[in-house]
Short mmCIF file of C-alpha atoms and ligand atoms in Angstrom, two decimals:
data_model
loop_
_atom_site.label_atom_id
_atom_site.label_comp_id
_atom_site.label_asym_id
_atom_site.label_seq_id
_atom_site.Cartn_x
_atom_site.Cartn_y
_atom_site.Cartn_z
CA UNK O 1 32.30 17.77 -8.28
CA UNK O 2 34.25 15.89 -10.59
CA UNK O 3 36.53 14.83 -7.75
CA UNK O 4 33.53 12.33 -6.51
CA UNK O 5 33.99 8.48 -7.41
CA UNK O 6 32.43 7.45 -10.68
CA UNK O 7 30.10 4.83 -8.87
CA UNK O 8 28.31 8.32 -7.51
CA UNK O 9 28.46 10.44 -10.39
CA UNK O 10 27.00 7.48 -12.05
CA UNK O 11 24.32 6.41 -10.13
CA UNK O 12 21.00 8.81 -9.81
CA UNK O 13 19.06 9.51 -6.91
CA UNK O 14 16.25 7.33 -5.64
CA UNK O 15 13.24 9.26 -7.58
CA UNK O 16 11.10 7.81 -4.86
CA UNK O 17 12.47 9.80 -2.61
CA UNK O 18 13.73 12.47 -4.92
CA UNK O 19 9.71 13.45 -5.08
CA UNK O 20 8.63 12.94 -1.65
CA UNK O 21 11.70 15.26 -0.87
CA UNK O 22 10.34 17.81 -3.58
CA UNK O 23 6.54 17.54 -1.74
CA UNK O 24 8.09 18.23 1.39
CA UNK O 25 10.04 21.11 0.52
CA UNK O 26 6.85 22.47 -1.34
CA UNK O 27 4.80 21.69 2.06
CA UNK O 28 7.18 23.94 4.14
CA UNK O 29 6.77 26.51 1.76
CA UNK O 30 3.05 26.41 2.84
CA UNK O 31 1.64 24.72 -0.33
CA UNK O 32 -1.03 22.11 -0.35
CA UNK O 33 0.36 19.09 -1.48
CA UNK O 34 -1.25 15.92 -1.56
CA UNK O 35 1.80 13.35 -1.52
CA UNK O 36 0.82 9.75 -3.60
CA UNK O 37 4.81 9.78 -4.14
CA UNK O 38 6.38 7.47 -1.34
CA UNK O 39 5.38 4.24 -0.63
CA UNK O 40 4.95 3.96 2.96
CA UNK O 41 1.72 3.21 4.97
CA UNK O 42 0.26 5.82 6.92
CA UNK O 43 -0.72 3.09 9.40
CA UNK O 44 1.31 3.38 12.54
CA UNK O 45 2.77 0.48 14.21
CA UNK O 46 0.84 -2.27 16.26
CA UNK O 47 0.90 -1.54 19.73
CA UNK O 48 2.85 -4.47 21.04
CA UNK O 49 5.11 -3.74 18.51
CA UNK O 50 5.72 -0.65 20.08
CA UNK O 51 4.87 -1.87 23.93
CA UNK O 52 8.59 -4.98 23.54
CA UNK O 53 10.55 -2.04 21.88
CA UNK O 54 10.32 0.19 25.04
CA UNK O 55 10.73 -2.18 27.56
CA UNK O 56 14.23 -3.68 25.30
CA UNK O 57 15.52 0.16 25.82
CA UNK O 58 14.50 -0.38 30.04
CA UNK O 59 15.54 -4.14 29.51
CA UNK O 60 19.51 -2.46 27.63
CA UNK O 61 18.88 -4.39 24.99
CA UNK O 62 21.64 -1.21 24.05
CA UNK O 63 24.75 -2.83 23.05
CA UNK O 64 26.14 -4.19 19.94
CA UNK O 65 24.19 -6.96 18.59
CA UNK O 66 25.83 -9.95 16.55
CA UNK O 67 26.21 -8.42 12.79
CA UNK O 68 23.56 -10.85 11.14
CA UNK O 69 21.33 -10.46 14.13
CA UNK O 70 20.42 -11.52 17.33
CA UNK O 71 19.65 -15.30 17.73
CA UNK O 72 16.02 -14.71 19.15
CA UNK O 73 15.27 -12.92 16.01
CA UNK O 74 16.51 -15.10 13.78
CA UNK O 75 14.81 -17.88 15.34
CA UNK O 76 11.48 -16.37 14.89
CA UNK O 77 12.13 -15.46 11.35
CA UNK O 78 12.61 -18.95 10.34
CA UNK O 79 9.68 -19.73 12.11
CA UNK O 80 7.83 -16.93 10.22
CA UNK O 81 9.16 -18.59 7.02
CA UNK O 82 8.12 -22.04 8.00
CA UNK O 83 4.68 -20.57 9.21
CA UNK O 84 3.55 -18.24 6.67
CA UNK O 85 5.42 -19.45 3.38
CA UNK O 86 6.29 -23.29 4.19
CA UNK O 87 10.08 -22.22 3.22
CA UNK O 88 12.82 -24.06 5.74
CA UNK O 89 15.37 -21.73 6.31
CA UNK O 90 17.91 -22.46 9.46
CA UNK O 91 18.49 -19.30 11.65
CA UNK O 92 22.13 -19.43 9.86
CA UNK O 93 20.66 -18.92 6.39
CA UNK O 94 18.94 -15.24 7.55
CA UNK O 95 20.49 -11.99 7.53
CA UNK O 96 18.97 -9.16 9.35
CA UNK O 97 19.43 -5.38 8.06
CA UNK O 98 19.04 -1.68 7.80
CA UNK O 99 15.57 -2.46 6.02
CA UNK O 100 15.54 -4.62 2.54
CA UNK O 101 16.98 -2.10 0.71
CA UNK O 102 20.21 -3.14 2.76
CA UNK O 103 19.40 -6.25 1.78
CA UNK O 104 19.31 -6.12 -1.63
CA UNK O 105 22.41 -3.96 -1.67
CA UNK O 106 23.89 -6.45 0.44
CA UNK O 107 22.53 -9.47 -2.18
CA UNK O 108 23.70 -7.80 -5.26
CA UNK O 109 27.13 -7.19 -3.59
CA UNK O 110 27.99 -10.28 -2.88
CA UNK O 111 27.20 -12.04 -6.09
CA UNK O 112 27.65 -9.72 -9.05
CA UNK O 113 31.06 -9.11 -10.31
CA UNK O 114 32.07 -6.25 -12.83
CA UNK O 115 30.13 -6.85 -16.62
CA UNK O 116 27.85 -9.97 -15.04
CA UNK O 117 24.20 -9.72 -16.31
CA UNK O 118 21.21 -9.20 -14.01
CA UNK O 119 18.06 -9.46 -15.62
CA UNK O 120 15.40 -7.07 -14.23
CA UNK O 121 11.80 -7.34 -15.59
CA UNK O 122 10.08 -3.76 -16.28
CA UNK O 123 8.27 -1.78 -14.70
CA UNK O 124 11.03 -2.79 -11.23
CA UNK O 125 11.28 -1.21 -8.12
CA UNK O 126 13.66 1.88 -8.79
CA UNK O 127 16.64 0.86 -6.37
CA UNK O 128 17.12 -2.56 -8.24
CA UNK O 129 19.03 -0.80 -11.44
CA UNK O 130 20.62 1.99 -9.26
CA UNK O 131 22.28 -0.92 -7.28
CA UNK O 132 23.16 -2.93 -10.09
CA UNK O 133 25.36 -0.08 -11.54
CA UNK O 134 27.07 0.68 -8.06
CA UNK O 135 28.18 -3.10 -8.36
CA UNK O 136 29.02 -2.72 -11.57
CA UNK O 137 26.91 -5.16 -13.38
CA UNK O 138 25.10 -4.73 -16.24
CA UNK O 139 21.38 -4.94 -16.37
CA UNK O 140 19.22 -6.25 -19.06
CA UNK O 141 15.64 -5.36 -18.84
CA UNK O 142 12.50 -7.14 -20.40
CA UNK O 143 9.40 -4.97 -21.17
CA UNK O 144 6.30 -6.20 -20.37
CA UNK O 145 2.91 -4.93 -20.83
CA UNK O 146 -0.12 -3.82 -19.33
CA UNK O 147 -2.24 -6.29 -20.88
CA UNK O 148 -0.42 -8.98 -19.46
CA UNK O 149 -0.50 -7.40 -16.08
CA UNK O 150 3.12 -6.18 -16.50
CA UNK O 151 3.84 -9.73 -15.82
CA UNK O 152 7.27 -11.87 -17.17
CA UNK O 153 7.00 -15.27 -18.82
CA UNK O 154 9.56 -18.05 -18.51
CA UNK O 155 10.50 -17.93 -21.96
CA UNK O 156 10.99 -14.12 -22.29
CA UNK O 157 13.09 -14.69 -19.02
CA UNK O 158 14.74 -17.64 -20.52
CA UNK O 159 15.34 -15.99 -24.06
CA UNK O 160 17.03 -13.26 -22.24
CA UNK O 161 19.88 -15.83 -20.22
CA UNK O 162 23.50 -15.74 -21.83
CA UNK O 163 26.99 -16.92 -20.48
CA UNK O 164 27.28 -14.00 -18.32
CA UNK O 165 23.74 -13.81 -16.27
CA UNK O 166 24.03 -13.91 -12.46
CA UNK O 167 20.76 -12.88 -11.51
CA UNK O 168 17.02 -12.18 -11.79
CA UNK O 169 15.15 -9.54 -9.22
CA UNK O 170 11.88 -9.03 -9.30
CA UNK O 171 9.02 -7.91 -6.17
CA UNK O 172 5.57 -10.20 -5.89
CA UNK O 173 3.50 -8.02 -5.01
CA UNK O 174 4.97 -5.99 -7.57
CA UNK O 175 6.03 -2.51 -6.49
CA UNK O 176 5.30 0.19 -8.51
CA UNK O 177 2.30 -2.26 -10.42
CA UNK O 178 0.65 -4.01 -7.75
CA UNK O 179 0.55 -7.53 -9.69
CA UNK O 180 0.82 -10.68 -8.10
CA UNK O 181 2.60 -13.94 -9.53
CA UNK O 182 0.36 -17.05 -8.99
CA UNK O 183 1.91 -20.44 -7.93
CA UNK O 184 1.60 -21.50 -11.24
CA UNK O 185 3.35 -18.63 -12.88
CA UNK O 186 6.09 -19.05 -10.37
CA UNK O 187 6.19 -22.79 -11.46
CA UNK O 188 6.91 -21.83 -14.78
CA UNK O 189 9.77 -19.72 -13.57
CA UNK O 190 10.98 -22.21 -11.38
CA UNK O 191 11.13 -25.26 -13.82
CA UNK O 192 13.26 -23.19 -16.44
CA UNK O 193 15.55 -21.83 -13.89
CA UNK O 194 16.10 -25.29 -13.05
CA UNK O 195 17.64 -25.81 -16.32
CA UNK O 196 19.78 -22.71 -15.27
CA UNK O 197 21.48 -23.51 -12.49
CA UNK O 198 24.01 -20.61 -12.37
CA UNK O 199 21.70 -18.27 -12.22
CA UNK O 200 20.80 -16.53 -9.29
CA UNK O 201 17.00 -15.13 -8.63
CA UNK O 202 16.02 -12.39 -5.67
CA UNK O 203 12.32 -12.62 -5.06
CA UNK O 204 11.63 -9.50 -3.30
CA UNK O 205 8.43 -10.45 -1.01
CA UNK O 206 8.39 -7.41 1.13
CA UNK O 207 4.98 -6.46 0.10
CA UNK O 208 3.67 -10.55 1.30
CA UNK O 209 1.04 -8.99 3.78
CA UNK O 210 -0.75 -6.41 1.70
CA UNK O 211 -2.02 -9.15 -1.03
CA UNK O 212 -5.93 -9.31 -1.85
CA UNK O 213 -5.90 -11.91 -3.46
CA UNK O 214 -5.39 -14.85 -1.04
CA UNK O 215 -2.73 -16.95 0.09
CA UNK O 216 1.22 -15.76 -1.20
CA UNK O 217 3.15 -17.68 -3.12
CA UNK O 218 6.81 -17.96 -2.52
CA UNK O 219 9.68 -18.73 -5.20
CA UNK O 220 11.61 -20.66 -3.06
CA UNK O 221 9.03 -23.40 -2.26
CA UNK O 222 10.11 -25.40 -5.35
CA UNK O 223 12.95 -27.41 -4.02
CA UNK O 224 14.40 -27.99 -6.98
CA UNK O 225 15.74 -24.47 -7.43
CA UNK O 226 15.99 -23.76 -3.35
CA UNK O 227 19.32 -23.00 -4.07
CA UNK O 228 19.54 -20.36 -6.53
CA UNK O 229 16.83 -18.27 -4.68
CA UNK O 230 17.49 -15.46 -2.24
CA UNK O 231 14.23 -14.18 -0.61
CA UNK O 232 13.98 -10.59 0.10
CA UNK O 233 11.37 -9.59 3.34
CA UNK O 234 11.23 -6.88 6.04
CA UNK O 235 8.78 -5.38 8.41
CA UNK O 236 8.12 -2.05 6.28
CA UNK O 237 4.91 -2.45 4.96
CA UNK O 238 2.94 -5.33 6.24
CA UNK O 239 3.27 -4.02 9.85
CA UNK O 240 4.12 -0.32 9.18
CA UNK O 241 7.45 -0.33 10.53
CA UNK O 242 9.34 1.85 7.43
CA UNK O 243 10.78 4.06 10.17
CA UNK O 244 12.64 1.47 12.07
CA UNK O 245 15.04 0.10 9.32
CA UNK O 246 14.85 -3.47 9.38
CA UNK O 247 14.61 -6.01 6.57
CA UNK O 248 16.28 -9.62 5.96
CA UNK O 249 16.86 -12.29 3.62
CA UNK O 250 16.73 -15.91 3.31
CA UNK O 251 19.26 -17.29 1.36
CA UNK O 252 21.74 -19.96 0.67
CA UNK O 253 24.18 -20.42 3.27
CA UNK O 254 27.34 -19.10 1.36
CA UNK O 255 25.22 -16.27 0.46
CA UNK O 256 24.30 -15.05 3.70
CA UNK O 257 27.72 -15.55 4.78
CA UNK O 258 28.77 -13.21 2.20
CA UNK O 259 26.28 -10.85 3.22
CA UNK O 260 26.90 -11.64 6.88
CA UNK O 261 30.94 -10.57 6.21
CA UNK O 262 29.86 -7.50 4.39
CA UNK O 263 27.49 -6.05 6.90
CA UNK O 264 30.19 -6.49 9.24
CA UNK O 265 32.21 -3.73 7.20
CA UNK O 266 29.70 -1.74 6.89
CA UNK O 267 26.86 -1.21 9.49
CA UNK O 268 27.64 -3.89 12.14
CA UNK O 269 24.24 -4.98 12.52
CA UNK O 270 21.29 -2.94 12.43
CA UNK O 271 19.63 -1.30 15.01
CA UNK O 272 18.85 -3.28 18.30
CA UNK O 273 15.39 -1.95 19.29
CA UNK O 274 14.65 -2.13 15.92
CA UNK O 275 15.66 -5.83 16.10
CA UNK O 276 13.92 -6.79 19.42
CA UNK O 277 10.42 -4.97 18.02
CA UNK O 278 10.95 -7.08 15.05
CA UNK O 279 11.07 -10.43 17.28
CA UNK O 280 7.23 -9.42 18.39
CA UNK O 281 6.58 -8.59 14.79
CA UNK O 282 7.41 -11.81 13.74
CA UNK O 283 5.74 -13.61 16.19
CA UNK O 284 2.12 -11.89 14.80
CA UNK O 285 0.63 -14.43 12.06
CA UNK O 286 -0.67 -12.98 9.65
CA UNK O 287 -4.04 -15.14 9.61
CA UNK O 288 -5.05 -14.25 13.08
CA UNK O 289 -3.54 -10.90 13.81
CA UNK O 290 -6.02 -8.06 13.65
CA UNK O 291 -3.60 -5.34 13.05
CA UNK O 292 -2.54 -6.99 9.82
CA UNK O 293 -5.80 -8.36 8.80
CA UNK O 294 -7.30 -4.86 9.50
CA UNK O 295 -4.21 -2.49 7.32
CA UNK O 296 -4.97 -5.15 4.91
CA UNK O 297 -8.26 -4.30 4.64
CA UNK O 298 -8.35 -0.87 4.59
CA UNK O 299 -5.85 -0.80 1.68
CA UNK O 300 -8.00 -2.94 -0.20
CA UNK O 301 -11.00 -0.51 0.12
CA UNK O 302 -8.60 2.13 -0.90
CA UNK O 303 -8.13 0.31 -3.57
CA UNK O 304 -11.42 -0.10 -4.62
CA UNK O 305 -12.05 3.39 -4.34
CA UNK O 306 -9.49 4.22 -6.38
CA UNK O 307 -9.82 1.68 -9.40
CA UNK O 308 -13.32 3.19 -9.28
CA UNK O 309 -12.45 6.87 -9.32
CA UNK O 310 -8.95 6.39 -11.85
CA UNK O 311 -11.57 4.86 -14.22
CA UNK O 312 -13.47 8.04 -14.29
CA UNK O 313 -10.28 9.77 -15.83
CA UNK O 314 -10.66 10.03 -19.49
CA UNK O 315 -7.03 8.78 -21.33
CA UNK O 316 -5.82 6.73 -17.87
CA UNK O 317 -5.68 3.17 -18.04
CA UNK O 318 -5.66 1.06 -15.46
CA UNK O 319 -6.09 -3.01 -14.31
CA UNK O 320 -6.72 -4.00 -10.78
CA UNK O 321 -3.93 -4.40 -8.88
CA UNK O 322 -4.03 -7.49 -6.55
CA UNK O 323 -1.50 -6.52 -3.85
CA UNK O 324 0.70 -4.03 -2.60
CA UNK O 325 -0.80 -0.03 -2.67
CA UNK O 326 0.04 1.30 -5.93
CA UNK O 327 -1.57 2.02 -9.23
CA UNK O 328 0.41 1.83 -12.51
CA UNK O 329 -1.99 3.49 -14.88
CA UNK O 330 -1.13 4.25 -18.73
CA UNK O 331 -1.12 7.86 -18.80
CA UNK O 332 0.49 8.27 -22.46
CA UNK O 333 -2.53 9.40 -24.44
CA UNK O 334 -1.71 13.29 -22.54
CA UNK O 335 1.74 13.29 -24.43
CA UNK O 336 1.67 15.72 -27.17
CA UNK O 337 -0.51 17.90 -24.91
CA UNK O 338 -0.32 21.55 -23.75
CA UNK O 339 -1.83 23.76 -20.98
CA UNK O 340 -0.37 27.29 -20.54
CA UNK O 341 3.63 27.24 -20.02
CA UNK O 342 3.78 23.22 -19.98
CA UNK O 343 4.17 21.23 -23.27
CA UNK O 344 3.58 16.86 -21.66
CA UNK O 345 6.42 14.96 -23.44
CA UNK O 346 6.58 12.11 -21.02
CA UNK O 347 6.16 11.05 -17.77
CA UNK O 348 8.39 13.32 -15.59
CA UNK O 349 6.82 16.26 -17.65
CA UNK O 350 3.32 14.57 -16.69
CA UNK O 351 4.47 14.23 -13.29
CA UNK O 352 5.83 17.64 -13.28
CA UNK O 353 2.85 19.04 -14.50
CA UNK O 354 0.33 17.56 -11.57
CA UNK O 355 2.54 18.13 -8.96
CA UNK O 356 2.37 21.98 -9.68
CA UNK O 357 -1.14 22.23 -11.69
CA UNK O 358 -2.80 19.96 -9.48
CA UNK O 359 -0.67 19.78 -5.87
CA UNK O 360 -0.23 16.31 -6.08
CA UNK O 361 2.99 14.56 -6.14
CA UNK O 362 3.05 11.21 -7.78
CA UNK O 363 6.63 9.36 -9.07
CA UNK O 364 7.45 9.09 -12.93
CA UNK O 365 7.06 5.95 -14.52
CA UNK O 366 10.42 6.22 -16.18
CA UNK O 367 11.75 5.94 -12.92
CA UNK O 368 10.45 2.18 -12.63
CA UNK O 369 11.21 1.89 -16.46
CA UNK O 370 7.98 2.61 -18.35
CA UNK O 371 7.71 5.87 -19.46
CA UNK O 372 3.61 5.48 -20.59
CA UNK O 373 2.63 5.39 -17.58
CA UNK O 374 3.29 7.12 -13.64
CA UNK O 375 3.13 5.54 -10.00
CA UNK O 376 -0.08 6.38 -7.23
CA UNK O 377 1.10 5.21 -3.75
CA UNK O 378 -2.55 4.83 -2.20
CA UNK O 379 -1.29 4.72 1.22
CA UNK O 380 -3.01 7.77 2.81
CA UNK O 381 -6.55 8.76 3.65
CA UNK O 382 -10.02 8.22 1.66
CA UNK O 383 -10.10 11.77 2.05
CA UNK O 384 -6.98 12.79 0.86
CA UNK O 385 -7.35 10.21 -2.37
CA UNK O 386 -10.59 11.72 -3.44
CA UNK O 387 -9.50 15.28 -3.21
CA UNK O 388 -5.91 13.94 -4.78
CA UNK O 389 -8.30 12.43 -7.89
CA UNK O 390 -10.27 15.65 -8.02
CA UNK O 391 -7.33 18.01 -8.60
CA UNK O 392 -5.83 15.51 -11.13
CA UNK O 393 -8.64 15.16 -13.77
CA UNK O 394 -9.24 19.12 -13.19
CA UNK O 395 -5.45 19.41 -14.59
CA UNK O 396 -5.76 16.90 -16.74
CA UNK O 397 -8.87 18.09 -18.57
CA UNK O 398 -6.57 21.56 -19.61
CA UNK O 399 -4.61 19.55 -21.42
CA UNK O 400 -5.17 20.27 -24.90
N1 PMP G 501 11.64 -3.66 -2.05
C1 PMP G 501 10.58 -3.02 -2.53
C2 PMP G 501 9.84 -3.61 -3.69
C3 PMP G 501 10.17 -1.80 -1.96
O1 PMP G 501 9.11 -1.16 -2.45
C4 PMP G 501 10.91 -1.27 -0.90
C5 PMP G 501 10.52 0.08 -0.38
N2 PMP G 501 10.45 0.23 0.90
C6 PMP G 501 12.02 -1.99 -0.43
C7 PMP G 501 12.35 -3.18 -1.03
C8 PMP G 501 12.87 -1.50 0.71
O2 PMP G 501 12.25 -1.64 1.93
P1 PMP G 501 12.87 -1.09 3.30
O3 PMP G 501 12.08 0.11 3.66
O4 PMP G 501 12.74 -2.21 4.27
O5 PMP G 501 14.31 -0.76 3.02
N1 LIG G 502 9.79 1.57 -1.40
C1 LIG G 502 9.04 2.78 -1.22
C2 LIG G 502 8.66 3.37 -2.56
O1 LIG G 502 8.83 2.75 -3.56
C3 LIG G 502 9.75 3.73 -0.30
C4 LIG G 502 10.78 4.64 -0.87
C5 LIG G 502 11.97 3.91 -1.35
O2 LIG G 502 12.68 3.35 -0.52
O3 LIG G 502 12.12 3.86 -2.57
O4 LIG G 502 8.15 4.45 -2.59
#
């Protein structure tokens, strides 16, 4: 083993996938496992979605595609931009790839250099730090809290700049907390980064479509920091497309050229039925299409249901979550506690503990970097979710 690069040995495994990986393995084995690990709807994709990507494999849409994507597509994504968030990015300023974590991998790449600081508010989206370290970088973290929606405020994001910070990622909708940053939050952000102008900001918006709250707010609508955002999107979760490995950016031009040169070394381009689905994808706007408007809508009953039912746990703690299909809860009044062979130190004990007490599989909040608490993806039946609840405040209640 210890003939395996450093960047490896160094870096851990997505715990995301890490536990859905576990609740598959324990499935096979014939268990009943409820999975809340992954995030990924359990929607499947719009039919015309699916309707263009057959006839592009009749039409031989089956040959290389240019590396940042083909033309058509990135047409319509600037479109998209223009339509949904009022951003104006040319077709040369997008980057299409193997989903948005190829994206941010991509983004992170091509800007941070060995010992540059990259700011990453906490709870984050576990990939962010795991791809930091691979580039080398060095991530500072700012807590925040559950009171304050997990939210960051300019000046804990502006006492936290030095000499050496590059860049700022965070996801609105927040994935794992569900929080949303209003225009006037992101106003805030944007007027001190303007006083900041080498440093860099991702604004992961991949979860744009699943927001209850109303209209989304992009980053990169104030102008005068247009060019230190990159915008992070895909067609993962608002259209239930996880499967088919496609996400972009929208950045400054000698950023997606970077990005453009090293996609080109490493994948070529991603997928081309992937790509020409995306095109009809794109083309669906969000205020009129009923396949959107109706996943939307069923997560947000789902999440109804389950503020309503988490509440009923004694020692969770919860706020509503205004977008995206998680629940962050505060789980840390069980530490301390025992039940038969398992003593709770922490989340991953906590985590440990339900997955084989209860049959549900849920992700550690250390793994998003807040150990009080532990990650529900709601994306799976009513059904499911109220049997999933059941079995968790049965184990919980042994806890002594
Ligand atoms: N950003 C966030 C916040 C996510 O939750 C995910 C998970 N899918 C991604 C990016 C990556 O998305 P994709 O599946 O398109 O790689
Ligand atoms: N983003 C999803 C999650 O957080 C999918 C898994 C992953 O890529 O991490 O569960």
């Amino acid at each position: 083993m210890e003939y395996l690069a450093n960047r490896v040995l160094k870096m851990s495994e997505s715990e995301t996938l890490a536990m859905t990986r576990i609740a598959r393995e324990l499935k096979a084995q014939g268990k009943d496992i409820i999975s809340l690990s992954i995030g990924e709807p359990d929607f499947n994709t719009p039919e015309e979605v699916k309707n263009y990507a057959k006839q592009a494999i009749d039409d031989n849409w089956t040959h290389y595609p240019p590396v940042p994507g083909y033309p058509e597509l990135r047409e319509a994504i600037s479109k998209k931009f223009k339509r949904d968030n009022n951003l104006n990015y040319s077709p040369e300023q997008i980057i299409v790839s193997t989903g948005a974590k190829q994206s941010i991998y991509q983004v992170v790449m091509s800007l941070v250099n060995p010992d540059d600081e990259v700011i990453i508010p906490a709870p984050y989206w576990v990939s962010y730090k795991e791809i930091v370290k691979v580039a080398e970088g060095k991530c500072v973290f700012i807590k925040t809290t559950l009171e304050n929606d997990f939210k960051v405020t300019p000046a804990q994001l502006e006492a936290a700049i030095t000499n050496k910070t590059k860049l700022i990622m965070f996801s609105s909708p927040s994935n794992p907390t569900g929080m949303l940053y209003s225009k006037d939050e992101l106003k805030g952000i944007a007027d001190m980064l303007s006083r900041h102008k080498n440093v860099f900001v991702m604004a992961d918006e991949i979860y744009e479509h699943i927001n209850f709250q109303g209209k989304h707010e992009s980053l990169a609508q104030f102008d005068k920091i247009k060019e230190q955002v990159i915008t992070i999107n895909g067609v993962a979760k608002g259209f239930a497309m996880t499967g088919w490995r496609l996400g972009y950016i929208g950045a400054p031009l000698a950023i997606a050229k970077a990005c453009d040169k090293l996609q080109g070394q490493v994948t070529s381009a991603t997928c081309s039925i992937a790509q020409r689905a995306a095109i009809k994808a794109m083309e669906m706007n969000p205020k009129t299409s009923k396949d959107i408007i109706s996943m939307r809508n069923k997560f947000k009953e789902r999440r109804d249901m389950m503020f309503h039912l988490l509440q009923e746990i004694p020692g969770v703690k919860t706020r509503l979550p205004q977008g995206a299909f998680y629940f962050f809860p505060e789980v840390n009044s069980y530490f301390g506690k025992k039940y038969d062979k398992y003593t709770i130190n922490d989340s991953n004990d906590l985590t440990m503990y339900l997955l084989y007490e209860a049959n549900v599989a849920l992700v550690p909040g250390a793994a998003f970097g807040d150990d009080n608490c532990i990650r529900f993806s709601y994306a799976t039946s009513n059904e499911l979710l109220v049997e999933a609840i059941k079995r968790i405040k049965n184990a919980l209640s042994k806890l002594q």
